[in-house]
XYZ file of C-alpha atoms in Angstrom:
174
model
C -60.448 -108.620 73.366
C -56.738 -108.414 72.620
C -54.471 -105.382 73.143
C -51.176 -105.102 71.279
C -48.350 -103.052 72.680
C -45.265 -102.654 70.436
C -42.178 -101.106 71.666
C -39.240 -100.324 69.458
C -35.644 -100.058 70.600
C -33.425 -98.261 68.141
C -29.836 -99.556 68.694
C -28.176 -96.646 66.713
C -26.357 -99.293 64.792
C -28.547 -99.570 61.691
C -30.473 -102.244 63.433
C -33.897 -102.079 65.079
C -34.908 -104.553 67.737
C -38.534 -104.756 68.244
C -40.661 -106.867 70.279
C -44.381 -107.356 70.718
C -46.195 -108.259 73.866
C -49.683 -109.249 73.410
C -51.855 -109.123 76.571
C -54.643 -111.586 76.580
C -57.383 -110.489 78.892
C -60.316 -112.781 79.386
C -63.865 -111.670 79.461
C -63.796 -111.072 83.181
C -60.563 -108.895 82.923
C -59.072 -111.466 85.411
C -56.117 -112.897 83.543
C -53.151 -111.445 81.744
C -50.939 -113.570 79.692
C -47.944 -111.830 78.109
C -46.771 -113.406 74.949
C -43.335 -112.153 73.966
C -41.566 -112.203 70.648
C -37.972 -113.113 71.215
C -35.307 -110.508 70.466
C -32.031 -111.929 69.367
C -28.286 -111.115 69.457
C -25.860 -112.580 66.846
C -22.568 -111.283 68.263
C -21.823 -109.112 65.147
C -22.185 -105.922 67.140
C -21.350 -104.856 70.688
C -23.727 -106.389 73.296
C -24.287 -103.251 75.315
C -27.325 -101.925 73.561
C -28.854 -105.301 72.965
C -28.613 -105.942 76.726
C -30.250 -102.592 77.425
C -33.126 -103.491 75.137
C -33.289 -106.972 76.659
C -33.394 -105.603 80.213
C -36.311 -103.275 79.230
C -38.098 -106.180 77.828
C -37.470 -108.236 80.939
C -38.843 -105.359 83.070
C -42.029 -104.959 81.090
C -42.527 -108.799 81.312
C -41.852 -108.891 85.082
C -39.173 -111.650 84.605
C -37.264 -113.019 87.480
C -33.546 -113.561 87.156
C -34.062 -117.317 86.309
C -36.362 -116.332 83.489
C -34.018 -113.714 82.226
C -31.132 -116.246 82.019
C -33.366 -118.693 80.015
C -34.568 -115.972 77.577
C -31.047 -114.439 77.200
C -29.464 -117.752 76.273
C -32.289 -118.719 73.971
C -31.948 -115.347 72.214
C -28.407 -115.859 71.153
C -27.615 -116.813 67.527
C -24.577 -116.869 65.235
C -21.222 -115.955 66.923
C -22.953 -115.347 70.256
C -24.525 -118.788 70.296
C -21.123 -120.231 69.336
C -19.516 -118.489 72.195
C -22.215 -119.736 74.613
C -21.393 -123.292 73.590
C -17.764 -122.842 74.586
C -18.413 -121.459 78.157
C -18.679 -123.812 81.097
C -22.242 -123.713 82.719
C -20.660 -122.834 85.989
C -19.287 -119.683 84.504
C -22.710 -118.425 83.394
C -25.126 -120.102 85.711
C -26.873 -116.857 86.875
C -28.314 -114.074 84.657
C -25.872 -111.470 86.112
C -22.823 -113.695 85.263
C -24.124 -114.470 81.721
C -25.007 -110.864 81.025
C -21.585 -109.581 82.307
C -19.589 -112.196 80.294
C -21.602 -111.496 77.183
C -20.988 -107.724 77.641
C -17.277 -108.487 78.238
C -16.845 -110.751 75.202
C -18.878 -108.607 72.722
C -17.783 -105.196 73.785
C -17.266 -102.141 71.622
C -13.444 -102.437 70.763
C -13.444 -98.998 69.074
C -14.803 -97.372 72.261
C -12.051 -99.287 74.392
C -9.341 -97.955 72.022
C -10.622 -94.468 72.532
C -10.825 -94.887 76.242
C -7.219 -96.172 76.169
C -6.168 -93.196 74.219
C -7.922 -90.919 76.841
C -6.079 -92.645 79.638
C -2.776 -92.289 77.845
C -3.378 -88.420 77.441
C -4.432 -87.818 81.029
C -2.298 -85.382 82.961
C -1.931 -84.964 86.799
C -3.608 -81.673 87.875
C -2.243 -79.058 90.167
C -2.868 -80.047 93.794
C -3.663 -83.680 92.905
C -1.457 -86.211 94.770
C 0.150 -89.106 92.754
C -2.136 -91.395 94.705
C -5.237 -89.515 93.620
C -3.977 -89.444 90.001
C -3.266 -93.187 89.993
C -6.636 -93.887 91.379
C -8.270 -91.891 88.669
C -6.410 -93.753 86.095
C -7.220 -97.084 87.600
C -10.981 -96.064 87.599
C -10.802 -95.208 83.898
C -8.963 -98.560 83.352
C -11.897 -100.597 84.731
C -13.988 -99.220 81.721
C -11.847 -100.625 79.036
C -9.185 -103.343 78.405
C -6.147 -101.214 79.240
C -3.561 -103.550 80.950
C -1.335 -102.659 83.790
C 1.639 -101.832 81.521
C -0.467 -99.172 79.682
C -1.757 -97.849 82.964
C 1.814 -97.513 84.313
C 3.066 -95.786 81.256
C 0.024 -93.409 81.481
C 0.810 -92.752 85.114
C 4.491 -91.976 84.489
C 3.847 -89.872 81.402
C 0.831 -88.025 83.101
C 2.665 -86.946 86.187
C 3.738 -83.244 86.733
C 7.177 -82.230 85.301
C 9.993 -83.921 87.173
C 7.828 -86.398 89.082
C 7.543 -88.848 86.227
C 11.257 -89.195 86.047
C 11.615 -89.679 89.826
C 8.805 -92.379 89.881
C 10.324 -94.235 86.853
C 13.789 -94.359 88.542
C 12.165 -96.149 91.531
C 10.842 -98.916 89.218
C 7.114 -98.746 90.273
C 4.678 -101.715 90.341
C 0.950 -101.458 89.887
């Protein structure tokens, strides 16, 4: 007998990724053979939710990292496949490297802009040292594409009254 398990991952971007795993169990209930319908990513949307769905599928299928790398690369199409062809193999020769590069290249630019705006509007709190404030800004910077110039401007503009002027006069470096 065959059992069908169908899981759906709603990406929240008017796209539904679904995959089906068919578990083939022989008459002695001794063998399970998962058959997976490939989910794909075309690069037209941010990769974050696709990677979440992919990793859920990989967990269900008990894939090792080497298997995940193969499935991830084979699931790319369109712009994402074009990108894959331009990247040297050494830069994406493990699942983690490939996943992280994919996430980096196909990130949500609108979310990055919002995070940059959030960084620019941050203010040093009472009792917070300049070092602590700079560390908080640097931590937020790691979540988006804000460069060091943006970070320095946010630091100077976000310091308590009078401190920003004093720091700017000293010509700080990041």
